[in-house]
Structure formats: C-alpha cells, structure tokens
PDB file of C-alpha atoms in Angstrom:
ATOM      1  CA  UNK A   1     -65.649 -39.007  43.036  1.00  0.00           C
ATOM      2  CA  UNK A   2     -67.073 -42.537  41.931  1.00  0.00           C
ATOM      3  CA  UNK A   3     -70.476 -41.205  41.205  1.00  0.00           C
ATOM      4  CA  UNK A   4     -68.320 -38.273  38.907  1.00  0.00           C
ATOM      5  CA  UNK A   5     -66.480 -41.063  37.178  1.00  0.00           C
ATOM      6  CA  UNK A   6     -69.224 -43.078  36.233  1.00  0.00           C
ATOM      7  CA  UNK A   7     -71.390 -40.097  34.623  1.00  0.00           C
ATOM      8  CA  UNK A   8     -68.341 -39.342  32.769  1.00  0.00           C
ATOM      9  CA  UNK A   9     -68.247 -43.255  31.039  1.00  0.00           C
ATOM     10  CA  UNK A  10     -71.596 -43.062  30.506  1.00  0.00           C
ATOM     11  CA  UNK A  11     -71.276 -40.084  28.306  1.00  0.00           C
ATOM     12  CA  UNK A  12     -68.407 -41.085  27.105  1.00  0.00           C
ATOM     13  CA  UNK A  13     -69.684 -44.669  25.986  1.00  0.00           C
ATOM     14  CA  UNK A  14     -73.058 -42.474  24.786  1.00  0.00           C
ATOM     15  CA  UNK A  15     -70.972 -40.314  22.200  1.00  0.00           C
ATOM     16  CA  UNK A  16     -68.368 -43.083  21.523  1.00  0.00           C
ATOM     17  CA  UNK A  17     -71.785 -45.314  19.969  1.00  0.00           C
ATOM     18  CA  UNK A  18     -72.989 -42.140  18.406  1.00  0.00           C
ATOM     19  CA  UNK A  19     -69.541 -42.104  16.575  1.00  0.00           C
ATOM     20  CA  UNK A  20     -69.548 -44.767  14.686  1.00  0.00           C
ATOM     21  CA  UNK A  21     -70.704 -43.266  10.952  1.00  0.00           C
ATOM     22  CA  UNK A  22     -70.230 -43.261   7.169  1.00  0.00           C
ATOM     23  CA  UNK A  23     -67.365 -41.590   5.135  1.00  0.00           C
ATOM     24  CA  UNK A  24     -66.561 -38.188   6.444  1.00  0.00           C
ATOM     25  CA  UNK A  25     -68.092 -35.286   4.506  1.00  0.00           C
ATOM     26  CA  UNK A  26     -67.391 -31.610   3.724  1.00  0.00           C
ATOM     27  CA  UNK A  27     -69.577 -29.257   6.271  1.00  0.00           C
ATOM     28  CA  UNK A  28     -69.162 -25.439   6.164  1.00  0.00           C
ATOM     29  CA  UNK A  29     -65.516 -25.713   4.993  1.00  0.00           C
ATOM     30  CA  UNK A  30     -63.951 -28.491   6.809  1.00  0.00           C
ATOM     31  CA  UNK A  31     -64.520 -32.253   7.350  1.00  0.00           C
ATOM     32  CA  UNK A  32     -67.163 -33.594   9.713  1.00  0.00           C
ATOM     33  CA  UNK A  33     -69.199 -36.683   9.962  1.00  0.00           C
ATOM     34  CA  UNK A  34     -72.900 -36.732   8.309  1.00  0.00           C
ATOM     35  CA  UNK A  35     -74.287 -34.929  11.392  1.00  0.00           C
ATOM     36  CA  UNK A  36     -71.736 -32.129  10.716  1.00  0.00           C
ATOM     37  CA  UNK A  37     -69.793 -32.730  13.993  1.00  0.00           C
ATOM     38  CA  UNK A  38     -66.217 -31.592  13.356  1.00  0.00           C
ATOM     39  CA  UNK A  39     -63.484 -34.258  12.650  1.00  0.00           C
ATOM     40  CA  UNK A  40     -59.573 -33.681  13.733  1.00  0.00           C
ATOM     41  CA  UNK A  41     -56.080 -34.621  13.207  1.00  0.00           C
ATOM     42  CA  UNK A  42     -54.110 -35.437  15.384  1.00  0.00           C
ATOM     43  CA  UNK A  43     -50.214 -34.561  14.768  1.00  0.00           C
ATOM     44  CA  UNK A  44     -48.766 -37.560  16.752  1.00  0.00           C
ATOM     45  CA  UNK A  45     -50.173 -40.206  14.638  1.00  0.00           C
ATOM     46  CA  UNK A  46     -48.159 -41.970  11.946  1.00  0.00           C
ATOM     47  CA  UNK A  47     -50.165 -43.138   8.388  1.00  0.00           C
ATOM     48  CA  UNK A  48     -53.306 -45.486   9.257  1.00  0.00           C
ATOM     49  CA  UNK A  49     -51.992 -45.816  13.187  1.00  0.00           C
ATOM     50  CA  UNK A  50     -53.242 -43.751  15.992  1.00  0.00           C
ATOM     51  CA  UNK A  51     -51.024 -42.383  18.537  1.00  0.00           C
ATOM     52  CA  UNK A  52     -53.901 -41.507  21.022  1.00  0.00           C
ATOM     53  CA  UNK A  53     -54.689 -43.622  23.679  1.00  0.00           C
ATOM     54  CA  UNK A  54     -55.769 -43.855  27.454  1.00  0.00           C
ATOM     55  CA  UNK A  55     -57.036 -40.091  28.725  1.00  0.00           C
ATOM     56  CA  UNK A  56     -56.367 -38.834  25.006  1.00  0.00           C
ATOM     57  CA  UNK A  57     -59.531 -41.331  23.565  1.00  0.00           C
ATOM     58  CA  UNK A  58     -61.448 -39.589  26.513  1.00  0.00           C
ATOM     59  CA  UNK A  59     -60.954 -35.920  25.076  1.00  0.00           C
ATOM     60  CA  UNK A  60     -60.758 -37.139  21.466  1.00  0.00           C
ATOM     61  CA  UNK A  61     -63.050 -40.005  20.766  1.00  0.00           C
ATOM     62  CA  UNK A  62     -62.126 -41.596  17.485  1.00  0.00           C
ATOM     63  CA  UNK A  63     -64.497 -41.160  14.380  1.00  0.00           C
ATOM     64  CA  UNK A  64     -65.169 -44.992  13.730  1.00  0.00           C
ATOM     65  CA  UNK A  65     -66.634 -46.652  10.298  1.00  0.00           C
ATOM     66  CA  UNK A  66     -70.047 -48.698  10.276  1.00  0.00           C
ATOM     67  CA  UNK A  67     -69.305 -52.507   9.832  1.00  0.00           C
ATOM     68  CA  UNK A  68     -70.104 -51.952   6.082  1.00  0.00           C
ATOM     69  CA  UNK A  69     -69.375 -48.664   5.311  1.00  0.00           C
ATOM     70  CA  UNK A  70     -66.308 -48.696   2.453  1.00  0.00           C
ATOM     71  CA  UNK A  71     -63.781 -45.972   2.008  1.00  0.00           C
ATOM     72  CA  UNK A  72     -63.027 -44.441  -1.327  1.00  0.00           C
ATOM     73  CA  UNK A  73     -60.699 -41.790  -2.534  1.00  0.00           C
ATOM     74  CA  UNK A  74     -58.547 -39.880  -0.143  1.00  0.00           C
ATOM     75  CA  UNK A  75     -60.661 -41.955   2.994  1.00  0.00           C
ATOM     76  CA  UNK A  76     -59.464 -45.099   4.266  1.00  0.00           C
ATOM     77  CA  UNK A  77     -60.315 -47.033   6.924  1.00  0.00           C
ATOM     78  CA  UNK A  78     -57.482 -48.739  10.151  1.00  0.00           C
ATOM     79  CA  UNK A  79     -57.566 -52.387   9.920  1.00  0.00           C
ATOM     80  CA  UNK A  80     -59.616 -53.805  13.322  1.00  0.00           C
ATOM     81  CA  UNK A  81     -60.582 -50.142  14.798  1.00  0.00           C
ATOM     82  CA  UNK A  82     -62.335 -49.258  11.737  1.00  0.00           C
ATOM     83  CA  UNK A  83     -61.248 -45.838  12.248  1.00  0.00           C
ATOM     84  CA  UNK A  84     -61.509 -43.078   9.792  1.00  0.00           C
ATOM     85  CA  UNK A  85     -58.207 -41.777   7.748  1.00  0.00           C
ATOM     86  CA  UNK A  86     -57.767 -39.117   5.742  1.00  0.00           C
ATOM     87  CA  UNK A  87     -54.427 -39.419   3.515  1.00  0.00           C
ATOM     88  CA  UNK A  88     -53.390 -41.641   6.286  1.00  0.00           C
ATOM     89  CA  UNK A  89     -54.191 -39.243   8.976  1.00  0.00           C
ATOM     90  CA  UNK A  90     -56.700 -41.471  11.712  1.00  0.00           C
ATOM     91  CA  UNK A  91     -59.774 -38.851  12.473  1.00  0.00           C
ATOM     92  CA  UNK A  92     -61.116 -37.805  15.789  1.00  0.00           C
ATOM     93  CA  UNK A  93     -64.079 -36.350  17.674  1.00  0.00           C
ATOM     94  CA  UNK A  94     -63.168 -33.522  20.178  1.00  0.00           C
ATOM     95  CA  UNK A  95     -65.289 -33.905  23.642  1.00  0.00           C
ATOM     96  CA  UNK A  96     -65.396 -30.360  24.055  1.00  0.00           C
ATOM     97  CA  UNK A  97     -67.402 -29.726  20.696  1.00  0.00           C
ATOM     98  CA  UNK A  98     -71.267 -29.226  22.180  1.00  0.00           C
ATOM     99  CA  UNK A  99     -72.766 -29.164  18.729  1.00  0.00           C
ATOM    100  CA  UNK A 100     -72.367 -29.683  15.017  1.00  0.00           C
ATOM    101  CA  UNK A 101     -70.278 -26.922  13.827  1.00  0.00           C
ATOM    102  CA  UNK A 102     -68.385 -26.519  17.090  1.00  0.00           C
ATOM    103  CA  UNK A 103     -64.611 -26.504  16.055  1.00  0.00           C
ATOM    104  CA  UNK A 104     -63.227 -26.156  19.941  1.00  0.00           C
ATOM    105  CA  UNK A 105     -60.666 -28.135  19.244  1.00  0.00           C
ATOM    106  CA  UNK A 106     -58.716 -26.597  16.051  1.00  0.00           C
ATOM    107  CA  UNK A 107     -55.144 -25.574  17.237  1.00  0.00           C
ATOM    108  CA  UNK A 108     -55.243 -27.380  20.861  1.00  0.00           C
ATOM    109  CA  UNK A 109     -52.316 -28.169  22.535  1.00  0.00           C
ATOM    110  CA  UNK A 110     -50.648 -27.038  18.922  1.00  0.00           C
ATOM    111  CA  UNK A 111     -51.391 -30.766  17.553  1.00  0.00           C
ATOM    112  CA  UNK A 112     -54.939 -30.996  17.053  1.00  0.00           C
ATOM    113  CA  UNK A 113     -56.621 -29.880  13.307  1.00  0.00           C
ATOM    114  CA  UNK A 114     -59.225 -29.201  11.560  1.00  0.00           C
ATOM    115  CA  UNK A 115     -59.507 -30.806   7.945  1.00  0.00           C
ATOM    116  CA  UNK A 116     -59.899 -27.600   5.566  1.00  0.00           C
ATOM    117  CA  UNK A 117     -57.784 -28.280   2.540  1.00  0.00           C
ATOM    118  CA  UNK A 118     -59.347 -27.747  -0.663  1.00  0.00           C
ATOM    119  CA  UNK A 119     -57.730 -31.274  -2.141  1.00  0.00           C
ATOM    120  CA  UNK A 120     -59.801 -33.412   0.971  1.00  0.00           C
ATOM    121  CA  UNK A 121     -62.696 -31.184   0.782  1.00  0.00           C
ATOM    122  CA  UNK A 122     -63.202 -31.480  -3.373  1.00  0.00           C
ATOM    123  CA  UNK A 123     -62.536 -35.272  -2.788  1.00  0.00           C
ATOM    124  CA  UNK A 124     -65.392 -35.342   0.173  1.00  0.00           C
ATOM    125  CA  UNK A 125     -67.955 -33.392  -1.739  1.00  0.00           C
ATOM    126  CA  UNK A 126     -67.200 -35.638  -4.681  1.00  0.00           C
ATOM    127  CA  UNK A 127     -66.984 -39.195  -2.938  1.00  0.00           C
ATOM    128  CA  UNK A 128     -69.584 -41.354  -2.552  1.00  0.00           C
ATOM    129  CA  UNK A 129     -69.822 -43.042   0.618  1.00  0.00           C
ATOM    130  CA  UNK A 130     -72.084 -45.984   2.409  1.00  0.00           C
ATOM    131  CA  UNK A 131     -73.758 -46.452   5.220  1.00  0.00           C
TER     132      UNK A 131
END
C-alpha cells in the first residue's frame, strides 16, 4: 500500500512540474496548454479562487503560470499559485487525460469543462503570450 502511494506522488509531482506553462492556447477547438493537453473548469470555483483542494488537486492538477509568463486578454493569473484563469474561471489538468488531445474529463461528475467558446478561443488564437 506504501510502495502504491509513493508511485502515485511521484507521478503526481512528475506531471504537477510538467504543468507549469505559458498562456493557454486554442488546440483542436478547445483550450489546452502549448503541448495541447486539455485544460478544465471546474464549476465549484468562484472568480480567480479555486475550490479544489486535497484528493481533488490529485485528479485535477492545476495548470500553473511560469514565474514570468504575463496574462493578457481574457487570461489572468491567481495571486501566489500562479494559476491559470480564464474570465475568472482557475484552469485544471485532468489525471486521467493520457495524451494531448485526451478530453476524459469534459462533463465529469457534471462540474468539470472543457473551454470551447468561440469568445475564449478567438481571444487565445489572438493573444500573445510569454514564456
């Protein structure tokens, strides 16, 4: 059980590193980070303030900002967590996505979302962003 626990921190710590990226972009339709791994809402969050915590951050690993990446337009950025908004809404990974384009967790438990609205996509494709 131990041995079980561990692996799963070590992956976890693995993908919550790889997770730390520039402005979200638009990738076949709906946000994702420059890698085109899917990004998600989450319907429990207020504006700029995540709701998820303890086993949540294990299934949904926040999408995190480089120490100098700067938001612009409809992106923003959570004061100390550095964590990606859009309109507000904080962004997350899903754990269950094995590869870019994976969108696993759209519609889970009724609270988790894609990104697919033409107004954040046109703002995405037109944004610039750092790295």
């Amino acid at each position: 059980m131990k041995k079980t626990t561990l692996l799963a921190a070590c992956a976890l710590s693995v993908f919550a590193a790889a997770a730390v990226q520039a402005q979200p972009v638009v990738r076949d339709g709906v946000l994702a980070d420059a890698a085109g791994r899917t990004v998600y809402t989450f319907d429990k969050d207020e504006p700029g303030k995540s709701n998820c915590s303890g086993g949540c951050l294990v299934a949904w690993p926040p999408f995190t900002a480089k120490p100098e990446a700067a938001a612009k337009g409809e992106f923003g950025l959570i004061s100390g967590t550095r964590q990606w908004t859009v309109n507000g809404k904080p962004l997350y990974y899903f754990a269950g996505d094995a590869k870019p384009g994976d969108r696993m967790g759209d519609g889970q438990g009724g609270v988790w979302h894609v990104i697919s609205s033409k107004p954040a996509a046109k703002a995405a494709a037109t944004s610039a962003y750092t790295y």
